[in-house]
mmCIF file of C-alpha atoms in Angstrom:
data_model
loop_
_atom_site.group_PDB
_atom_site.id
_atom_site.type_symbol
_atom_site.label_atom_id
_atom_site.label_comp_id
_atom_site.label_asym_id
_atom_site.label_seq_id
_atom_site.Cartn_x
_atom_site.Cartn_y
_atom_site.Cartn_z
ATOM 1 C CA MET A 1 -27.085 -3.492 5.837
ATOM 2 C CA SER A 2 -27.703 -4.405 2.198
ATOM 3 C CA LYS A 3 -26.601 -0.893 1.180
ATOM 4 C CA LEU A 4 -23.024 -1.781 2.173
ATOM 5 C CA LYS A 5 -23.011 -4.898 0.015
ATOM 6 C CA PHE A 6 -20.289 -3.425 -2.216
ATOM 7 C CA LEU A 7 -17.860 -3.515 0.745
ATOM 8 C CA LYS A 8 -17.870 -7.313 0.780
ATOM 9 C CA PRO A 9 -15.794 -8.959 -1.952
ATOM 10 C CA LYS A 10 -17.089 -11.863 -4.000
ATOM 11 C CA ASN A 11 -15.671 -15.303 -3.308
ATOM 12 C CA GLY A 12 -12.266 -15.627 -4.922
ATOM 13 C CA LYS A 13 -11.884 -11.846 -5.216
ATOM 14 C CA GLU A 14 -10.681 -11.107 -1.686
ATOM 15 C CA ILE A 15 -7.065 -10.427 -2.632
ATOM 16 C CA PRO A 16 -7.773 -7.834 -5.364
ATOM 17 C CA PHE A 17 -10.351 -6.230 -3.051
ATOM 18 C CA LEU A 18 -7.866 -5.933 -0.168
ATOM 19 C CA ILE A 19 -5.194 -4.545 -2.490
ATOM 20 C CA LEU A 20 -7.590 -1.923 -3.850
ATOM 21 C CA VAL A 21 -8.909 -0.847 -0.445
ATOM 22 C CA SER A 22 -5.450 -0.646 1.159
ATOM 23 C CA PHE A 23 -4.061 1.161 -1.918
ATOM 24 C CA LEU A 24 -6.821 3.781 -1.949
ATOM 25 C CA THR A 25 -6.666 4.285 1.821
ATOM 26 C CA THR A 26 -2.894 4.708 1.840
ATOM 27 C CA PHE A 27 -2.961 6.982 -1.196
ATOM 28 C CA LEU A 28 -5.635 9.244 0.295
ATOM 29 C CA VAL A 29 -4.054 9.384 3.756
ATOM 30 C CA SER A 30 -0.645 10.069 2.236
ATOM 31 C CA ARG A 31 -1.969 12.879 0.016
ATOM 32 C CA THR A 32 -3.808 14.368 2.998
ATOM 33 C CA PHE A 33 -0.665 14.391 5.139
ATOM 34 C CA VAL A 34 1.448 15.884 2.364
ATOM 35 C CA TYR A 35 -1.117 18.602 1.776
ATOM 36 C CA PHE A 36 -1.739 19.573 5.405
ATOM 37 C CA VAL A 37 1.665 18.805 6.962
ATOM 38 C CA PRO A 38 4.276 19.239 4.204
ATOM 39 C CA SER A 39 7.110 19.646 6.717
ATOM 40 C CA LEU A 40 6.603 16.114 8.117
ATOM 41 C CA PHE A 41 9.246 13.887 6.549
ATOM 42 C CA LEU A 42 12.095 11.565 7.443
ATOM 43 C CA THR A 43 15.693 12.696 6.959
ATOM 44 C CA ILE A 44 18.594 10.290 7.349
ATOM 45 C CA ARG A 45 22.095 11.805 7.281
ATOM 46 C CA GLY A 46 20.795 14.847 5.460
ATOM 47 C CA VAL A 47 18.902 12.859 2.825
ATOM 48 C CA HIS A 48 15.153 13.480 2.586
ATOM 49 C CA LEU A 49 13.345 10.157 2.187
ATOM 50 C CA HIS A 50 10.110 10.420 0.248
ATOM 51 C CA HIS A 51 7.352 7.900 0.874
ATOM 52 C CA PHE A 52 8.071 6.729 -2.668
ATOM 53 C CA ALA A 53 11.094 4.967 -1.127
ATOM 54 C CA TYR A 54 8.916 3.319 1.528
ATOM 55 C CA GLY A 55 6.671 1.992 -1.225
ATOM 56 C CA ILE A 56 9.525 0.534 -3.275
ATOM 57 C CA ILE A 57 11.054 -1.088 -0.188
ATOM 58 C CA LEU A 58 7.713 -2.585 0.858
ATOM 59 C CA LEU A 59 7.034 -3.798 -2.694
ATOM 60 C CA SER A 60 10.435 -5.487 -2.779
ATOM 61 C CA ILE A 61 9.998 -7.186 0.590
ATOM 62 C CA THR A 62 6.440 -8.278 -0.162
ATOM 63 C CA ASN A 63 7.319 -9.740 -3.526
ATOM 64 C CA TYR A 64 10.388 -11.501 -2.157
ATOM 65 C CA PHE A 65 8.386 -13.277 0.539
ATOM 66 C CA LEU A 66 5.555 -14.140 -1.818
ATOM 67 C CA LEU A 67 7.961 -15.612 -4.351
ATOM 68 C CA THR A 68 10.142 -17.531 -1.896
ATOM 69 C CA GLY A 69 8.057 -18.204 1.193
ATOM 70 C CA GLU A 70 5.079 -20.257 2.232
ATOM 71 C CA ARG A 71 1.945 -19.115 0.449
ATOM 72 C CA SER A 72 -1.054 -20.178 2.480
ATOM 73 C CA GLU A 73 -4.309 -18.304 1.899
ATOM 74 C CA LYS A 74 -3.972 -16.486 5.229
ATOM 75 C CA ILE A 75 -0.482 -15.243 4.333
ATOM 76 C CA ARG A 76 -1.595 -14.206 0.842
ATOM 77 C CA LEU A 77 -4.442 -12.160 2.341
ATOM 78 C CA ARG A 78 -2.106 -10.416 4.785
ATOM 79 C CA PHE A 79 0.485 -9.677 2.133
ATOM 80 C CA SER A 80 -2.191 -8.322 -0.203
ATOM 81 C CA ILE A 81 -2.820 -5.556 2.334
ATOM 82 C CA ILE A 82 0.906 -4.783 2.614
ATOM 83 C CA TYR A 83 1.159 -4.824 -1.188
ATOM 84 C CA GLY A 84 -1.701 -2.323 -1.480
ATOM 85 C CA ILE A 85 -0.090 -0.047 1.093
ATOM 86 C CA ALA A 86 3.210 -0.226 -0.788
ATOM 87 C CA LEU A 87 1.481 0.646 -4.064
ATOM 88 C CA GLY A 88 -0.238 3.578 -2.369
ATOM 89 C CA PHE A 89 3.066 4.989 -1.149
ATOM 90 C CA ALA A 90 4.823 4.429 -4.460
ATOM 91 C CA PHE A 91 2.055 5.787 -6.684
ATOM 92 C CA ASP A 92 1.500 8.808 -4.480
ATOM 93 C CA GLU A 93 4.796 10.140 -5.752
ATOM 94 C CA PHE A 94 4.411 8.750 -9.255
ATOM 95 C CA VAL A 95 5.971 11.923 -10.672
ATOM 96 C CA MET A 96 9.320 10.750 -9.304
ATOM 97 C CA TRP A 97 9.157 7.639 -11.528
#
């Protein structure tokens, strides 16, 4: 069990840890899907939506709620995961920036 010690964040470092883990997971899963299933995408009224758009939308929503809403520790931890996922989607298509 001590070999997995690196998977447990230090006290006070939970939010950066959750952002990093959710970012890396989303980035890797997204790259895997794009590589193996390139024809899987969402089209709305003939417009191809890249997951870059999902990331920007999630970043906007997350930041709005964190800036304007209640910010208890539980909410901050949950939003850190959503923020990491949003970064993963956005940075996966960094070329579009």
